[in-house]
mmCIF file of C-alpha atoms in Angstrom:
data_model
loop_
_atom_site.group_PDB
_atom_site.id
_atom_site.type_symbol
_atom_site.label_atom_id
_atom_site.label_comp_id
_atom_site.label_asym_id
_atom_site.label_seq_id
_atom_site.Cartn_x
_atom_site.Cartn_y
_atom_site.Cartn_z
ATOM 1 C CA UNK C 8 -0.701 -18.936 -6.750
ATOM 2 C CA UNK C 9 0.092 -16.042 -3.784
ATOM 3 C CA UNK C 10 1.243 -12.618 -4.706
ATOM 4 C CA UNK C 11 2.203 -12.767 -8.548
ATOM 5 C CA UNK C 12 1.142 -9.440 -9.089
ATOM 6 C CA UNK C 13 4.688 -9.163 -7.417
ATOM 7 C CA UNK C 14 6.544 -11.597 -8.836
ATOM 8 C CA UNK C 15 6.050 -13.162 -12.208
ATOM 9 C CA UNK C 16 3.009 -10.842 -13.027
ATOM 10 C CA UNK C 17 4.780 -7.851 -12.493
ATOM 11 C CA UNK C 18 5.133 -6.943 -15.620
ATOM 12 C CA UNK C 19 0.807 -6.451 -15.301
ATOM 13 C CA UNK C 20 1.492 -3.756 -12.184
ATOM 14 C CA UNK C 21 1.656 -0.778 -14.872
ATOM 15 C CA UNK C 22 -1.118 -2.022 -16.698
ATOM 16 C CA UNK C 23 -4.084 -2.243 -14.030
ATOM 17 C CA UNK C 24 -2.794 0.366 -12.303
ATOM 18 C CA UNK C 25 -1.644 3.357 -14.243
ATOM 19 C CA UNK C 26 0.788 5.869 -12.541
ATOM 20 C CA UNK C 27 -1.440 8.527 -13.576
ATOM 21 C CA UNK C 28 -3.973 7.216 -11.640
ATOM 22 C CA UNK C 29 -2.090 7.750 -8.353
ATOM 23 C CA UNK C 30 -1.311 11.990 -9.020
ATOM 24 C CA UNK C 31 -4.829 12.749 -7.346
ATOM 25 C CA UNK C 32 -3.641 11.084 -4.297
ATOM 26 C CA UNK C 33 -0.509 12.283 -4.209
ATOM 27 C CA UNK C 34 -1.745 15.555 -4.410
ATOM 28 C CA UNK C 35 -3.358 14.628 -1.023
ATOM 29 C CA UNK C 36 -0.777 12.729 1.040
ATOM 30 C CA UNK C 37 1.471 16.022 0.037
ATOM 31 C CA UNK C 38 -1.005 18.491 1.533
ATOM 32 C CA UNK C 39 -1.019 15.840 4.398
ATOM 33 C CA UNK C 40 2.699 16.179 4.818
ATOM 34 C CA UNK C 41 2.723 19.834 4.324
ATOM 35 C CA UNK C 42 0.989 20.370 6.762
ATOM 36 C CA UNK C 43 2.524 18.431 9.182
ATOM 37 C CA UNK C 44 6.046 19.344 8.175
ATOM 38 C CA UNK C 45 5.980 22.980 6.513
ATOM 39 C CA UNK C 46 8.070 23.539 3.909
ATOM 40 C CA UNK C 47 11.522 22.086 2.433
ATOM 41 C CA UNK C 48 12.903 18.815 1.379
ATOM 42 C CA UNK C 49 11.853 16.830 4.224
ATOM 43 C CA UNK C 50 13.582 13.256 4.691
ATOM 44 C CA UNK C 51 10.458 10.709 4.010
ATOM 45 C CA UNK C 52 10.724 6.729 4.334
ATOM 46 C CA UNK C 53 7.686 4.969 1.785
ATOM 47 C CA UNK C 54 7.910 1.541 3.018
ATOM 48 C CA UNK C 55 6.027 -1.130 0.825
ATOM 49 C CA UNK C 56 6.713 0.922 -2.497
ATOM 50 C CA UNK C 57 5.630 -1.324 -4.948
ATOM 51 C CA UNK C 58 5.888 -0.195 -8.219
ATOM 52 C CA UNK C 59 6.718 3.653 -6.996
ATOM 53 C CA UNK C 60 3.542 5.372 -8.360
ATOM 54 C CA UNK C 61 2.495 6.777 -5.532
ATOM 55 C CA UNK C 62 6.487 8.216 -4.498
ATOM 56 C CA UNK C 63 6.730 9.059 -8.520
ATOM 57 C CA UNK C 64 4.620 12.555 -7.607
ATOM 58 C CA UNK C 65 6.124 12.837 -4.490
ATOM 59 C CA UNK C 66 10.013 12.748 -5.003
ATOM 60 C CA UNK C 67 10.965 15.674 -6.505
ATOM 61 C CA UNK C 68 9.941 17.454 -3.352
ATOM 62 C CA UNK C 69 11.074 15.257 -0.848
ATOM 63 C CA UNK C 70 14.600 13.442 0.084
ATOM 64 C CA UNK C 71 12.916 10.000 -0.332
ATOM 65 C CA UNK C 72 14.116 6.459 0.433
ATOM 66 C CA UNK C 73 12.259 3.584 -0.998
ATOM 67 C CA UNK C 74 12.028 -0.369 0.720
ATOM 68 C CA UNK C 75 10.066 -3.117 -0.626
ATOM 69 C CA UNK C 76 10.470 -6.657 0.265
ATOM 70 C CA UNK C 77 9.894 -7.645 -3.059
ATOM 71 C CA UNK C 78 12.703 -7.202 -5.589
ATOM 72 C CA UNK C 79 10.824 -7.295 -8.333
ATOM 73 C CA UNK C 80 8.604 -4.379 -7.415
ATOM 74 C CA UNK C 81 11.847 -2.780 -6.465
ATOM 75 C CA UNK C 82 13.165 -2.714 -10.454
ATOM 76 C CA UNK C 83 9.706 -1.502 -11.230
ATOM 77 C CA UNK C 84 10.065 1.569 -8.446
ATOM 78 C CA UNK C 85 13.817 2.101 -9.347
ATOM 79 C CA UNK C 86 13.196 2.881 -13.333
ATOM 80 C CA UNK C 87 10.159 4.921 -12.726
ATOM 81 C CA UNK C 88 12.225 6.900 -9.516
ATOM 82 C CA UNK C 89 15.771 6.586 -10.635
ATOM 83 C CA UNK C 90 16.943 9.255 -8.270
ATOM 84 C CA UNK C 91 15.204 7.599 -5.486
ATOM 85 C CA UNK C 92 17.505 5.400 -3.231
ATOM 86 C CA UNK C 93 15.786 1.872 -2.714
ATOM 87 C CA UNK C 94 16.471 -1.042 -0.206
ATOM 88 C CA UNK C 95 14.932 -4.307 -0.265
ATOM 89 C CA UNK C 96 13.451 -5.027 3.359
ATOM 90 C CA UNK C 97 10.440 -6.275 5.180
ATOM 91 C CA UNK C 98 8.319 -3.604 7.258
ATOM 92 C CA UNK C 99 7.900 -5.850 10.112
ATOM 93 C CA UNK C 100 11.853 -5.753 11.042
ATOM 94 C CA UNK C 101 13.636 -3.156 8.853
ATOM 95 C CA UNK C 102 16.603 -1.263 10.458
ATOM 96 C CA UNK C 103 18.299 1.177 8.459
ATOM 97 C CA UNK C 104 19.881 3.381 11.681
ATOM 98 C CA UNK C 105 18.448 6.537 10.594
ATOM 99 C CA UNK C 106 15.854 8.789 11.140
ATOM 100 C CA UNK C 107 12.871 10.446 8.979
ATOM 101 C CA UNK C 108 10.567 13.302 9.051
ATOM 102 C CA UNK C 109 8.021 10.723 7.728
ATOM 103 C CA UNK C 110 7.240 7.203 6.760
ATOM 104 C CA UNK C 111 4.634 6.784 4.357
ATOM 105 C CA UNK C 112 2.838 3.240 3.696
ATOM 106 C CA UNK C 113 0.370 3.005 1.248
ATOM 107 C CA UNK C 114 -1.827 0.153 0.681
ATOM 108 C CA UNK C 115 1.107 -2.239 1.096
ATOM 109 C CA UNK C 116 -0.133 -1.802 4.988
ATOM 110 C CA UNK C 117 -2.957 -4.193 3.938
ATOM 111 C CA UNK C 118 -0.505 -7.313 3.859
ATOM 112 C CA UNK C 119 -0.234 -7.025 7.741
ATOM 113 C CA UNK C 120 -2.382 -10.276 8.747
ATOM 114 C CA UNK C 121 -2.124 -10.248 12.802
ATOM 115 C CA UNK C 122 -2.025 -7.803 15.361
ATOM 116 C CA UNK C 123 1.933 -8.709 16.095
ATOM 117 C CA UNK C 124 2.570 -7.601 12.154
ATOM 118 C CA UNK C 125 0.939 -4.193 12.885
ATOM 119 C CA UNK C 126 2.751 -3.680 16.046
ATOM 120 C CA UNK C 127 5.939 -4.833 14.558
ATOM 121 C CA UNK C 128 5.509 -2.407 11.314
ATOM 122 C CA UNK C 129 4.434 0.600 13.868
ATOM 123 C CA UNK C 130 8.021 -0.511 16.074
ATOM 124 C CA UNK C 131 9.739 0.119 12.255
ATOM 125 C CA UNK C 132 8.428 3.500 11.575
ATOM 126 C CA UNK C 133 9.076 4.320 15.295
ATOM 127 C CA UNK C 134 12.554 3.902 14.773
ATOM 128 C CA UNK C 135 12.814 5.163 12.014
ATOM 129 C CA UNK C 136 11.097 8.862 13.245
ATOM 130 C CA UNK C 137 12.606 11.278 14.815
ATOM 131 C CA UNK C 138 10.464 12.799 18.079
ATOM 132 C CA UNK C 139 7.313 14.325 15.982
ATOM 133 C CA UNK C 140 7.752 12.990 12.891
ATOM 134 C CA UNK C 141 4.658 11.276 11.177
ATOM 135 C CA UNK C 142 3.435 8.096 9.694
ATOM 136 C CA UNK C 143 0.657 7.863 7.179
ATOM 137 C CA UNK C 144 -1.101 4.576 6.351
ATOM 138 C CA UNK C 145 -3.755 3.427 4.014
ATOM 139 C CA UNK C 146 -5.169 0.227 5.073
ATOM 140 C CA UNK C 147 -7.843 -0.873 2.156
ATOM 141 C CA UNK C 148 -10.064 -2.137 4.760
ATOM 142 C CA UNK C 149 -12.103 -1.842 8.227
ATOM 143 C CA UNK C 150 -13.816 -4.618 9.920
ATOM 144 C CA UNK C 151 -16.638 -2.442 10.518
ATOM 145 C CA UNK C 152 -17.257 -0.694 6.605
ATOM 146 C CA UNK C 153 -15.655 -4.007 4.909
ATOM 147 C CA UNK C 154 -18.380 -5.490 2.391
ATOM 148 C CA UNK C 155 -17.792 -9.052 1.480
ATOM 149 C CA UNK C 156 -18.158 -10.610 -2.015
ATOM 150 C CA UNK C 157 -17.019 -7.639 -3.706
ATOM 151 C CA UNK C 158 -16.143 -7.641 -7.539
ATOM 152 C CA UNK C 159 -14.906 -4.739 -9.382
ATOM 153 C CA UNK C 160 -13.418 -5.704 -13.447
ATOM 154 C CA UNK C 161 -12.305 -2.709 -15.791
ATOM 155 C CA UNK C 162 -9.786 -3.465 -18.890
ATOM 156 C CA UNK C 163 -6.705 -1.394 -19.848
ATOM 157 C CA UNK C 164 -4.202 -1.248 -22.811
ATOM 158 C CA UNK C 165 -0.725 -0.690 -22.190
ATOM 159 C CA UNK C 166 1.282 -0.710 -25.792
ATOM 160 C CA UNK C 167 0.164 -3.853 -27.383
ATOM 161 C CA UNK C 168 -1.432 -5.820 -24.078
ATOM 162 C CA UNK C 169 -4.850 -5.007 -23.570
ATOM 163 C CA UNK C 170 -6.166 -6.559 -19.861
ATOM 164 C CA UNK C 171 -9.161 -7.167 -18.390
ATOM 165 C CA UNK C 172 -8.922 -6.577 -14.194
ATOM 166 C CA UNK C 173 -11.567 -9.097 -12.324
ATOM 167 C CA UNK C 174 -11.313 -8.747 -8.701
ATOM 168 C CA UNK C 175 -13.638 -10.888 -6.380
ATOM 169 C CA UNK C 176 -12.842 -9.971 -2.246
ATOM 170 C CA UNK C 177 -14.181 -12.382 0.185
ATOM 171 C CA UNK C 178 -13.532 -13.483 4.040
ATOM 172 C CA UNK C 179 -13.273 -17.531 3.999
ATOM 173 C CA UNK C 180 -13.814 -17.043 7.952
ATOM 174 C CA UNK C 181 -14.972 -13.807 9.797
ATOM 175 C CA UNK C 182 -13.804 -15.214 12.855
ATOM 176 C CA UNK C 183 -10.072 -14.669 11.623
ATOM 177 C CA UNK C 184 -8.075 -11.124 10.893
ATOM 178 C CA UNK C 185 -7.658 -12.272 7.146
ATOM 179 C CA UNK C 186 -9.592 -11.855 3.839
ATOM 180 C CA UNK C 187 -9.084 -13.431 0.264
ATOM 181 C CA UNK C 188 -8.530 -11.539 -2.532
ATOM 182 C CA UNK C 189 -8.788 -13.874 -6.213
ATOM 183 C CA UNK C 190 -7.543 -11.765 -8.861
ATOM 184 C CA UNK C 191 -7.752 -12.691 -12.878
ATOM 185 C CA UNK C 192 -6.219 -11.397 -15.535
ATOM 186 C CA UNK C 193 -7.414 -11.940 -19.605
ATOM 187 C CA UNK C 194 -4.353 -10.895 -21.115
ATOM 188 C CA UNK C 195 -4.747 -10.174 -24.813
ATOM 189 C CA UNK C 196 -1.599 -10.044 -26.961
ATOM 190 C CA UNK C 197 -0.303 -10.735 -30.602
ATOM 191 C CA UNK C 198 -3.570 -12.637 -31.344
ATOM 192 C CA UNK C 199 -3.656 -14.928 -28.164
ATOM 193 C CA UNK C 200 -5.459 -14.413 -25.062
ATOM 194 C CA UNK C 201 -3.657 -15.619 -21.791
ATOM 195 C CA UNK C 202 -5.802 -16.040 -18.172
ATOM 196 C CA UNK C 203 -3.624 -15.987 -15.060
ATOM 197 C CA UNK C 204 -4.813 -16.381 -11.547
ATOM 198 C CA UNK C 205 -3.471 -14.932 -8.444
ATOM 199 C CA UNK C 206 -4.565 -14.972 -4.703
ATOM 200 C CA UNK C 207 -3.303 -12.030 -2.106
ATOM 201 C CA UNK C 208 -4.632 -12.369 1.513
ATOM 202 C CA UNK C 209 -5.115 -9.016 3.145
ATOM 203 C CA UNK C 210 -6.045 -8.080 7.043
ATOM 204 C CA UNK C 211 -8.877 -7.131 8.226
ATOM 205 C CA UNK C 212 -8.949 -5.212 11.565
ATOM 206 C CA UNK C 213 -11.308 -2.497 13.427
ATOM 207 C CA UNK C 214 -10.267 0.895 13.450
ATOM 208 C CA UNK C 215 -9.595 0.837 17.198
ATOM 209 C CA UNK C 216 -7.317 -2.052 16.805
ATOM 210 C CA UNK C 217 -5.551 0.136 14.715
ATOM 211 C CA UNK C 218 -5.256 2.903 16.883
ATOM 212 C CA UNK C 219 -4.578 0.920 20.018
ATOM 213 C CA UNK C 220 -1.651 -0.962 18.667
ATOM 214 C CA UNK C 221 -0.409 2.441 17.593
ATOM 215 C CA UNK C 222 -0.884 4.419 20.812
ATOM 216 C CA UNK C 223 1.025 1.456 22.341
ATOM 217 C CA UNK C 224 3.510 1.758 20.213
ATOM 218 C CA UNK C 225 4.165 5.410 20.760
ATOM 219 C CA UNK C 226 2.160 7.516 18.544
ATOM 220 C CA UNK C 227 -0.736 9.800 18.598
ATOM 221 C CA UNK C 228 -3.305 8.710 15.912
ATOM 222 C CA UNK C 229 -5.818 11.136 13.906
ATOM 223 C CA UNK C 230 -7.788 9.758 11.179
ATOM 224 C CA UNK C 231 -8.176 11.597 7.926
ATOM 225 C CA UNK C 232 -11.101 10.715 5.626
ATOM 226 C CA UNK C 233 -9.728 9.878 1.882
ATOM 227 C CA UNK C 234 -11.450 10.747 -1.064
ATOM 228 C CA UNK C 235 -9.481 8.553 -2.802
ATOM 229 C CA UNK C 236 -10.988 5.204 -1.514
ATOM 230 C CA UNK C 237 -13.473 3.318 -2.872
ATOM 231 C CA UNK C 238 -17.187 2.524 -1.928
ATOM 232 C CA UNK C 239 -16.835 -0.533 0.651
ATOM 233 C CA UNK C 240 -12.855 -0.283 1.112
ATOM 234 C CA UNK C 241 -10.860 1.807 4.240
ATOM 235 C CA UNK C 242 -12.485 5.027 3.643
ATOM 236 C CA UNK C 243 -9.517 6.868 6.022
ATOM 237 C CA UNK C 244 -5.890 7.366 6.255
ATOM 238 C CA UNK C 245 -4.055 6.906 9.598
ATOM 239 C CA UNK C 246 -2.334 9.669 10.518
ATOM 240 C CA UNK C 247 -0.104 9.332 13.510
ATOM 241 C CA UNK C 248 2.374 11.478 15.150
ATOM 242 C CA UNK C 249 5.643 10.206 17.214
ATOM 243 C CA UNK C 250 5.426 11.118 20.639
ATOM 244 C CA UNK C 251 9.373 10.790 21.411
#
C-alpha cells in the first residue's frame, strides 16, 4: 500500500500534479540558481526528479542530469524531458564521480525519515558539487509549523480520466521523526468508478536539525521563504553552499 503513486499508480501522477502547476515555482528556482551561479548553461543535478515536471522548465537553460529511485517515475520524466540524461539511483548513496554547479532536490527530500538519511543525502550532494556549488531543497514540512490532521482535496481531468484526490496528513507518533500521508484516488473512466488507496511516510524535523546536519557536512545554510508552499507546509527552501 506504500508509495504506489511512484509504481503501479504512476499513471495518475500527471493528472493530480499537472506540469503547468510547476511553471511559477520553476521560475522561482531558476531565479535562485541564476542569482547564485550567474548566466550560462550550468550543470545541474536533480535528485528525486519524479515525473520531471519542475525540470521540464529548467532543462533548456541548464545542462541537466536527472536521478530517481523509481524506474517508473524515470520513465515519465524521460518522456517529458527526452534530451536530459536520466539515471536510476538513491540520493542517499549515489556516486556519479562527477561535479555539478548545483544539486536540486524538490519535495522528494521529504522522504528522508531519519537524521542519518539527511546526513547521507547531504554528503551525496557535497560529493557531487564543485567548491562553492549550490544545494537547493524543498522539504514539505517542518516540525515547528506542522499542522496535524490536515485534509485537502481536488478534482482534475486529463484526457478521459477524472480523478478526485483526497489527502489526509497526520502524525501517528509525535515522538518520532515520521508522519503519514493517506491518499485516496477516486478515478472515473469509461462510466466506471475505481477507488485506490496509497500511504506515504514523510520525515518531520525541526529547521535547526536540517541546518545542523548541513553545517556538519560542509555547507553554509540560507533559508529562503517560498511563495509556493501551501499554508501548514514548510514555507521555506533550504539554500546551502558547498564550503569546499
